[in-house]
Short mmCIF file of C-alpha atoms in Angstrom, two decimals:
data_model
loop_
_atom_site.label_atom_id
_atom_site.label_comp_id
_atom_site.label_asym_id
_atom_site.label_seq_id
_atom_site.Cartn_x
_atom_site.Cartn_y
_atom_site.Cartn_z
CA MET A 1 0.00 0.00 0.00
CA THR A 2 3.04 2.27 0.19
CA GLU A 3 4.41 1.33 -3.25
CA GLY A 4 3.16 1.18 -6.86
CA SER A 5 0.14 2.77 -8.51
CA VAL A 6 -1.89 5.03 -6.22
CA LEU A 7 -5.09 4.33 -8.15
CA LYS A 8 -4.62 0.55 -7.92
CA SER A 9 -3.98 0.78 -4.18
CA LEU A 10 -7.03 3.01 -3.72
CA LEU A 11 -9.30 0.67 -5.69
CA ALA A 12 -7.87 -2.46 -4.06
CA LEU A 13 -8.90 -1.13 -0.66
CA SER A 14 -12.03 0.86 -1.48
CA VAL A 15 -13.93 -1.66 -3.63
CA PRO A 16 -14.19 -4.36 -0.90
CA ILE A 17 -15.02 -1.66 1.67
CA ILE A 18 -17.76 -0.27 -0.60
CA PHE A 19 -19.18 -3.74 -1.14
CA ALA A 20 -19.08 -4.48 2.61
CA ASN A 21 -20.81 -1.17 3.38
CA ILE A 22 -23.47 -1.87 0.75
CA LEU A 23 -24.11 -5.17 2.48
CA GLN A 24 -24.08 -3.45 5.90
CA THR A 25 -26.75 -1.03 4.71
CA GLY A 26 -28.61 -4.10 3.56
CA TYR A 27 -29.69 -4.62 7.19
CA GLN A 28 -31.72 -1.40 7.16
CA LEU A 29 -32.88 -1.77 3.56
CA THR A 30 -34.07 -5.33 4.22
CA ASP A 31 -35.94 -4.17 7.32
CA THR A 32 -37.57 -1.36 5.32
CA PHE A 33 -38.51 -3.69 2.45
CA TRP A 34 -40.27 -6.28 4.64
CA VAL A 35 -41.77 -3.81 7.12
CA GLY A 36 -43.16 -1.88 4.15
CA ARG A 37 -45.45 -4.88 3.55
CA LEU A 38 -47.13 -4.02 6.88
CA GLY A 39 -48.14 -0.55 5.64
CA THR A 40 -47.39 3.15 6.08
CA VAL A 41 -47.66 3.15 9.90
CA ALA A 42 -45.07 0.37 10.19
CA ILE A 43 -42.71 2.18 7.80
CA ALA A 44 -43.14 5.36 9.86
CA ALA A 45 -42.22 3.44 13.05
CA VAL A 46 -38.95 2.22 11.52
CA SER A 47 -38.30 5.64 9.95
CA ILE A 48 -38.58 7.44 13.29
CA SER A 49 -36.06 4.98 14.77
CA PHE A 50 -33.50 5.10 11.96
CA PRO A 51 -31.87 8.47 12.84
CA PHE A 52 -31.15 7.22 16.37
CA ILE A 53 -29.71 3.96 15.02
CA PHE A 54 -27.66 5.92 12.49
CA LEU A 55 -26.38 8.08 15.36
CA LEU A 56 -25.27 4.92 17.17
CA ILE A 57 -23.51 3.64 14.05
CA SER A 58 -21.80 7.01 13.67
CA LEU A 59 -20.61 7.08 17.29
CA GLY A 60 -19.30 3.53 17.08
CA GLY A 61 -17.62 4.09 13.73
CA GLY A 62 -15.99 7.27 14.96
CA LEU A 63 -14.58 5.68 18.10
CA ALA A 64 -13.32 2.68 16.13
CA MET A 65 -11.67 5.09 13.66
CA ALA A 66 -8.91 5.66 16.24
CA GLY A 67 -8.02 1.99 15.80
CA THR A 68 -7.88 2.39 12.02
CA ILE A 69 -5.60 5.44 12.20
CA LEU A 70 -3.14 3.99 14.70
CA ALA A 71 -3.16 0.48 13.21
CA ALA A 72 -2.48 1.94 9.75
CA GLN A 73 0.38 4.15 10.94
CA TYR A 74 2.06 1.36 12.93
CA LYS A 75 1.48 -1.05 10.04
CA GLY A 76 3.36 1.45 7.84
CA ARG A 77 6.23 1.31 10.37
CA GLU A 78 5.99 -2.52 10.40
CA ASP A 79 5.51 -2.59 14.19
CA LYS A 80 3.22 -5.62 14.67
CA LYS A 81 3.51 -5.63 18.46
CA ALA A 82 2.08 -2.10 18.60
CA VAL A 83 -0.75 -3.07 16.21
CA ASP A 84 -1.72 -6.01 18.44
CA HIS A 85 -1.68 -3.79 21.53
CA ILE A 86 -3.87 -1.19 19.79
CA THR A 87 -6.31 -3.98 18.89
CA SER A 88 -6.81 -5.01 22.53
CA GLN A 89 -7.22 -1.44 23.75
CA THR A 90 -9.62 -0.49 20.93
CA LEU A 91 -11.91 -3.45 21.60
CA MET A 92 -11.90 -2.81 25.35
CA MET A 93 -12.74 0.90 24.90
CA VAL A 94 -15.50 0.26 22.38
CA PHE A 95 -17.02 -2.58 24.43
CA ILE A 96 -17.31 -0.48 27.61
CA ILE A 97 -18.81 2.49 25.76
CA SER A 98 -21.29 0.22 23.94
CA ILE A 99 -22.63 -1.17 27.24
CA VAL A 100 -23.24 2.35 28.55
CA LEU A 101 -24.96 3.48 25.34
CA ALA A 102 -27.05 0.28 25.07
CA THR A 103 -28.35 0.65 28.63
CA ALA A 104 -29.10 4.36 28.30
CA GLY A 105 -30.69 3.94 24.87
CA TYR A 106 -32.95 1.08 25.98
CA LEU A 107 -34.23 3.00 28.99
CA LEU A 108 -34.69 6.26 27.08
CA SER A 109 -36.30 4.81 23.93
CA PRO A 110 -39.86 5.93 24.88
CA PHE A 111 -38.52 9.43 25.60
CA PHE A 112 -36.71 9.59 22.24
CA VAL A 113 -39.79 8.52 20.28
CA ASN A 114 -42.06 10.84 22.24
CA LEU A 115 -39.60 13.69 21.64
CA MET A 116 -40.16 13.30 17.91
CA GLY A 117 -43.89 13.95 18.36
CA VAL A 118 -45.15 10.91 16.43
CA GLU A 119 -48.82 10.03 16.12
CA PRO A 120 -50.18 7.53 18.72
CA SER A 121 -50.59 4.82 16.07
CA VAL A 122 -46.83 4.88 15.43
CA PHE A 123 -45.53 5.29 19.00
CA SER A 124 -45.68 1.73 20.39
CA SER A 125 -44.16 0.04 17.32
CA ALA A 126 -41.37 2.62 17.15
CA VAL A 127 -40.48 2.11 20.84
CA VAL A 128 -40.35 -1.69 20.43
CA TYR A 129 -38.12 -1.45 17.34
CA LEU A 130 -35.80 1.09 18.97
CA LYS A 131 -35.47 -0.81 22.27
CA ILE A 132 -34.49 -4.04 20.55
CA SER A 133 -32.06 -2.17 18.29
CA PHE A 134 -30.33 -0.58 21.30
CA ILE A 135 -29.79 -4.05 22.81
CA GLY A 136 -27.71 -4.86 19.72
CA THR A 137 -25.35 -1.91 20.29
CA ILE A 138 -22.73 -4.16 21.90
CA PHE A 139 -22.62 -6.47 18.88
CA MET A 140 -22.68 -3.57 16.44
CA PHE A 141 -19.80 -1.71 18.10
CA THR A 142 -17.68 -4.84 18.52
CA PHE A 143 -17.92 -5.74 14.84
CA MET A 144 -17.27 -2.13 13.77
CA ALA A 145 -14.08 -2.17 15.88
CA PHE A 146 -13.06 -5.44 14.19
CA GLN A 147 -13.74 -3.92 10.76
CA SER A 148 -11.77 -0.78 11.55
CA LEU A 149 -8.74 -2.66 12.84
CA MET A 150 -8.68 -5.02 9.87
CA ARG A 151 -9.02 -2.03 7.55
CA GLY A 152 -6.08 -0.36 9.30
CA VAL A 153 -3.75 -3.22 8.37
CA GLY A 154 -5.16 -3.39 4.84
CA ASP A 155 -7.39 -6.49 5.15
CA VAL A 156 -10.76 -5.35 3.83
CA LYS A 157 -11.95 -8.64 2.36
CA THR A 158 -12.38 -10.67 5.56
CA PRO A 159 -14.97 -8.27 7.09
CA MET A 160 -16.72 -8.14 3.71
CA TYR A 161 -17.19 -11.93 3.65
CA ILE A 162 -18.59 -11.91 7.19
CA VAL A 163 -21.06 -9.13 6.40
CA PHE A 164 -22.11 -10.89 3.18
CA GLY A 165 -23.02 -14.06 5.06
CA THR A 166 -24.87 -12.33 7.90
CA VAL A 167 -26.86 -10.04 5.58
CA LEU A 168 -28.03 -13.08 3.60
CA LEU A 169 -29.08 -14.67 6.89
CA ASN A 170 -30.90 -11.46 7.87
CA LEU A 171 -32.76 -11.53 4.55
CA ILE A 172 -34.11 -14.97 5.49
CA LEU A 173 -34.83 -14.23 9.17
CA ASP A 174 -36.61 -10.89 8.64
CA PRO A 175 -39.85 -12.26 7.13
CA LEU A 176 -39.82 -15.19 9.57
CA PHE A 177 -39.77 -12.93 12.65
CA ILE A 178 -41.98 -10.18 11.17
CA PHE A 179 -44.79 -12.36 9.81
CA GLY A 180 -44.19 -15.61 11.70
CA TYR A 181 -43.95 -19.12 10.33
CA GLY A 182 -45.04 -22.40 11.90
CA SER A 183 -44.05 -22.31 15.58
CA ILE A 184 -42.31 -18.93 15.14
CA PRO A 185 -44.72 -16.16 16.28
CA ALA A 186 -45.21 -12.94 14.31
CA PHE A 187 -43.39 -10.09 16.07
CA GLY A 188 -44.37 -7.42 13.54
CA VAL A 189 -42.05 -4.40 13.38
CA GLY A 190 -40.03 -5.69 16.36
CA GLY A 191 -39.25 -8.88 14.43
CA ALA A 192 -37.09 -6.92 11.99
CA ALA A 193 -34.94 -5.63 14.86
CA VAL A 194 -34.66 -9.13 16.40
CA ALA A 195 -33.40 -10.58 13.11
CA THR A 196 -30.88 -7.76 12.71
CA ILE A 197 -29.29 -7.95 16.17
CA GLY A 198 -29.14 -11.74 15.92
CA THR A 199 -27.07 -11.61 12.74
CA GLN A 200 -24.96 -8.70 14.05
CA GLY A 201 -24.19 -10.78 17.13
CA LEU A 202 -23.02 -13.64 14.92
CA ALA A 203 -20.77 -11.25 12.96
CA ALA A 204 -19.21 -9.91 16.18
CA ILE A 205 -18.48 -13.41 17.51
CA ILE A 206 -16.83 -14.47 14.24
CA GLY A 207 -14.70 -11.32 14.25
CA ILE A 208 -13.46 -11.91 17.81
CA ILE A 209 -12.64 -15.56 17.05
CA LEU A 210 -10.57 -14.53 14.01
CA LEU A 211 -8.64 -11.97 16.07
CA LEU A 212 -7.94 -14.54 18.79
CA LYS A 213 -6.58 -16.97 16.19
CA GLY A 214 -4.29 -14.23 14.83
CA LYS A 215 -4.25 -15.45 11.23
CA HIS A 216 -5.17 -12.11 9.64
CA GLN A 217 -2.19 -9.86 10.53
CA ILE A 218 -3.62 -9.06 13.99
CA GLN A 219 -3.41 -11.10 17.20
CA LEU A 220 -5.84 -10.37 20.04
CA ASP A 221 -4.30 -11.23 23.41
CA LEU A 222 -6.86 -11.39 26.24
CA ASN A 223 -4.03 -10.81 28.73
CA ASP A 224 -3.42 -7.43 27.07
CA LEU A 225 -6.80 -5.97 28.07
CA LYS A 226 -5.41 -4.09 31.06
CA PRO A 227 -6.15 -0.39 30.40
CA ASP A 228 -3.20 1.49 28.89
CA VAL A 229 -4.24 4.96 30.06
CA PRO A 230 -1.83 7.04 27.91
CA LEU A 231 -2.82 5.08 24.78
CA LEU A 232 -6.53 5.27 25.62
CA LYS A 233 -6.21 9.05 26.01
CA LYS A 234 -4.54 9.25 22.60
CA MET A 235 -7.23 7.04 21.05
CA PHE A 236 -9.95 9.15 22.60
CA ARG A 237 -8.32 12.34 21.24
CA LEU A 238 -8.41 10.77 17.78
CA GLY A 239 -11.75 8.98 18.11
CA PHE A 240 -13.85 11.67 19.76
CA PRO A 241 -13.58 14.23 16.91
CA ALA A 242 -14.18 11.39 14.43
CA SER A 243 -17.33 10.43 16.36
CA ILE A 244 -18.55 14.03 16.36
CA GLU A 245 -17.79 14.26 12.64
CA GLN A 246 -19.76 11.14 11.79
CA SER A 247 -22.52 12.02 14.25
CA THR A 248 -23.28 15.44 12.75
CA ARG A 249 -25.06 13.83 9.79
CA ALA A 250 -27.07 11.63 12.17
CA LEU A 251 -27.95 14.59 14.40
CA GLY A 252 -29.03 16.48 11.30
CA MET A 253 -31.29 13.54 10.41
CA ILE A 254 -32.81 13.58 13.91
CA ILE A 255 -33.59 17.30 13.63
CA MET A 256 -35.02 16.82 10.14
CA THR A 257 -37.11 13.86 11.30
CA PHE A 258 -38.45 15.95 14.18
CA LEU A 259 -39.49 18.70 11.73
CA VAL A 260 -40.91 16.26 9.17
CA THR A 261 -43.00 14.52 11.84
CA THR A 262 -45.13 17.67 12.16
CA PHE A 263 -46.40 17.05 8.61
CA GLY A 264 -47.92 13.65 9.49
CA THR A 265 -47.28 9.93 9.09
CA LEU A 266 -47.37 9.93 5.28
CA THR A 267 -44.63 12.57 4.97
CA LEU A 268 -42.58 10.83 7.68
CA ALA A 269 -42.75 7.55 5.76
CA ALA A 270 -41.73 9.33 2.54
CA TYR A 271 -38.79 11.00 4.28
CA GLY A 272 -37.74 7.69 5.85
CA ILE A 273 -37.51 6.05 2.43
CA GLY A 274 -35.49 8.98 1.07
CA SER A 275 -33.10 8.86 4.03
CA ARG A 276 -32.47 5.16 3.42
CA ILE A 277 -31.64 5.91 -0.22
CA LEU A 278 -29.20 8.65 0.82
CA SER A 279 -27.46 6.31 3.27
CA PHE A 280 -27.13 3.76 0.46
CA ILE A 281 -25.95 6.13 -2.28
CA ILE A 282 -23.13 7.71 -0.24
CA ILE A 283 -21.59 4.28 0.38
CA PRO A 284 -19.07 4.62 -2.50
CA ALA A 285 -17.86 7.93 -1.03
CA LEU A 286 -17.70 6.36 2.42
CA GLY A 287 -15.66 3.46 1.05
CA LEU A 288 -13.25 5.84 -0.66
CA SER A 289 -13.01 7.88 2.53
CA MET A 290 -12.15 4.81 4.62
CA ALA A 291 -9.62 3.56 2.06
CA THR A 292 -8.07 7.03 1.93
CA SER A 293 -7.69 7.06 5.73
CA THR A 294 -5.88 3.73 5.65
CA LEU A 295 -3.59 4.61 2.73
CA VAL A 296 -2.75 8.08 4.02
CA GLY A 297 -2.06 6.66 7.49
CA GLN A 298 0.20 3.88 6.19
CA ASN A 299 2.14 6.23 3.89
CA ILE A 300 2.62 8.85 6.60
CA GLY A 301 3.80 6.07 8.91
CA ALA A 302 6.29 5.06 6.21
CA GLY A 303 7.41 8.70 5.79
CA LYS A 304 5.97 9.09 2.26
CA ILE A 305 4.19 12.44 2.61
CA LYS A 306 4.02 13.31 -1.12
CA ARG A 307 2.39 9.98 -1.92
CA ALA A 308 -0.15 10.60 0.86
CA GLU A 309 -1.02 13.98 -0.71
CA LYS A 310 -1.47 12.37 -4.13
CA ILE A 311 -3.82 9.79 -2.60
CA ALA A 312 -6.00 12.57 -1.16
CA GLU A 313 -6.22 14.40 -4.51
CA LEU A 314 -7.08 11.28 -6.51
CA SER A 315 -9.65 10.15 -3.96
CA SER A 316 -11.45 13.52 -4.10
CA LEU A 317 -11.69 13.42 -7.90
CA THR A 318 -12.84 9.80 -7.92
CA GLY A 319 -15.48 10.47 -5.26
CA PHE A 320 -16.87 13.44 -7.19
CA ILE A 321 -17.16 11.49 -10.46
CA ILE A 322 -18.74 8.37 -8.93
CA LEU A 323 -21.30 10.21 -6.81
CA THR A 324 -22.22 12.62 -9.61
CA LEU A 325 -23.03 9.62 -11.82
CA ALA A 326 -24.97 8.03 -8.95
CA GLY A 327 -26.89 11.29 -8.51
CA ILE A 328 -27.91 11.35 -12.18
CA VAL A 329 -29.21 7.76 -12.05
CA THR A 330 -31.03 8.37 -8.76
CA PHE A 331 -32.67 11.53 -10.11
CA LEU A 332 -33.93 9.77 -13.24
CA PHE A 333 -35.32 6.74 -11.38
CA ALA A 334 -36.54 8.42 -8.17
CA LYS A 335 -40.17 7.31 -8.51
CA PRO A 336 -39.51 3.59 -9.21
CA ILE A 337 -37.03 3.55 -6.31
CA ALA A 338 -39.64 4.94 -3.91
CA ALA A 339 -42.30 2.54 -5.22
CA PHE A 340 -40.02 -0.42 -4.52
CA PHE A 341 -40.19 0.23 -0.77
CA ILE A 342 -43.88 1.03 -0.39
CA PRO A 343 -45.86 -0.32 -3.36
CA GLY A 344 -49.42 0.88 -3.89
CA ASP A 345 -49.31 4.09 -1.83
CA LEU A 346 -49.18 6.67 -4.64
CA GLU A 347 -49.11 9.81 -2.47
CA THR A 348 -46.21 8.54 -0.34
CA ILE A 349 -44.35 7.48 -3.49
CA GLN A 350 -44.73 10.92 -5.09
CA THR A 351 -43.60 12.77 -1.96
CA SER A 352 -40.61 10.48 -1.47
CA ALA A 353 -39.61 10.74 -5.15
CA LEU A 354 -39.48 14.55 -4.92
CA PHE A 355 -37.26 14.36 -1.83
CA ILE A 356 -34.94 11.85 -3.53
CA LYS A 357 -34.58 14.07 -6.63
CA ILE A 358 -33.58 17.11 -4.57
CA MET A 359 -31.00 15.06 -2.63
CA ALA A 360 -29.51 13.65 -5.83
CA LEU A 361 -28.34 17.11 -6.93
CA THR A 362 -25.84 17.27 -4.02
CA PHE A 363 -24.20 13.84 -4.30
CA GLY A 364 -21.05 14.92 -6.19
CA PHE A 365 -20.10 17.49 -3.54
CA ILE A 366 -20.63 14.92 -0.79
CA GLY A 367 -18.04 12.76 -2.58
CA ILE A 368 -15.38 15.48 -2.39
CA GLN A 369 -16.06 16.34 1.24
CA MET A 370 -15.91 12.72 2.42
CA ALA A 371 -12.67 12.01 0.53
CA LEU A 372 -10.93 15.01 2.09
CA SER A 373 -12.24 14.08 5.54
CA GLY A 374 -10.76 10.60 5.09
CA ALA A 375 -7.38 12.10 4.22
CA PHE A 376 -7.38 14.32 7.30
CA ARG A 377 -8.40 11.39 9.53
CA GLY A 378 -5.60 9.22 8.14
CA SER A 379 -3.06 11.93 8.94
CA GLY A 380 -4.34 12.09 12.51
CA ASN A 381 -5.97 15.51 12.04
CA THR A 382 -9.43 14.34 13.08
CA MET A 383 -10.31 17.80 14.38
CA ILE A 384 -10.18 19.27 10.84
CA SER A 385 -12.44 16.56 9.40
CA MET A 386 -14.84 17.15 12.31
CA VAL A 387 -15.05 20.88 11.53
CA LEU A 388 -15.66 20.16 7.82
CA SER A 389 -18.50 17.81 8.72
CA ILE A 390 -20.11 20.30 11.11
CA ILE A 391 -19.97 23.05 8.45
CA SER A 392 -21.50 20.78 5.80
#
């Protein structure tokens, strides 16, 4: 990753990351697809929950980013002992924080849903879905830490294979738990959340087992879980701004959802579909951003500053081109995309299609911003990427 063609290195890392992130988003898209068969109220319940789940994902991803940055830089220096130590400390930090967030989120779920001002018909289903989703925070954060650490050392395929298998399993389990089958009772909206945390738990367990075996460039040593306070402080200094950066988009979604809720259940459902599409479309830019962080980190660790700068420039251009093309396609097919998620409800489809078209016009600029943020993160300047995200 510190030699040869920059473009080849960028693609070699980003393509598997993009594919893994597409699959990761498949959890939410699968939930939306099957829950949509229950009607507009059910879609609204999931939609009201999604910004809070997205906030969780953003917090976890940001904290785990410290592992990516440090693992990449020490990988560039070929210091495996330091990489292994960072692995233990990252997992310990993320695990403790996930327990705190899971507990708080579960207890505060009714408050969060009530805060959004949803209609009574939506409230109970939204609370059930959100509570179950918060229980899965521990699994979600653990696997994100595993992904980030593997990405830091340049192994992006192993997490991709794990996500691929668990998303396929989720696709099968979703309708079983939502609608019931044989001796399996129908859990309705809550069934989608049960299926998701079950498969996320499996992914986390597989990730930990692989780290313990140490066959993928990283060795997790359970005896190395004693807190290294100076390192944890450094990781927090890197991870906290990254968490704020990634959380600003989620917080923006929460504010928007709060405002949209005042227009009624139909508009909320339409907005929820559009938000899912946005989270799916920006995946290529997110993949490029993550690959850029790894490559910039490894090259800075190896002392190749000029190559790191070239990586940032090429990533920005690539992100702009890919997302502009994605924006054009999304704009042209906005109505069929909306209809896929909630067939038969013409008014919701039309409202969602309009929202999707407006969003599509901004995709190219999102590509540039995310690529540059990835470069700053890889260099360890997470504060700059945080400021860029807050401004945008």
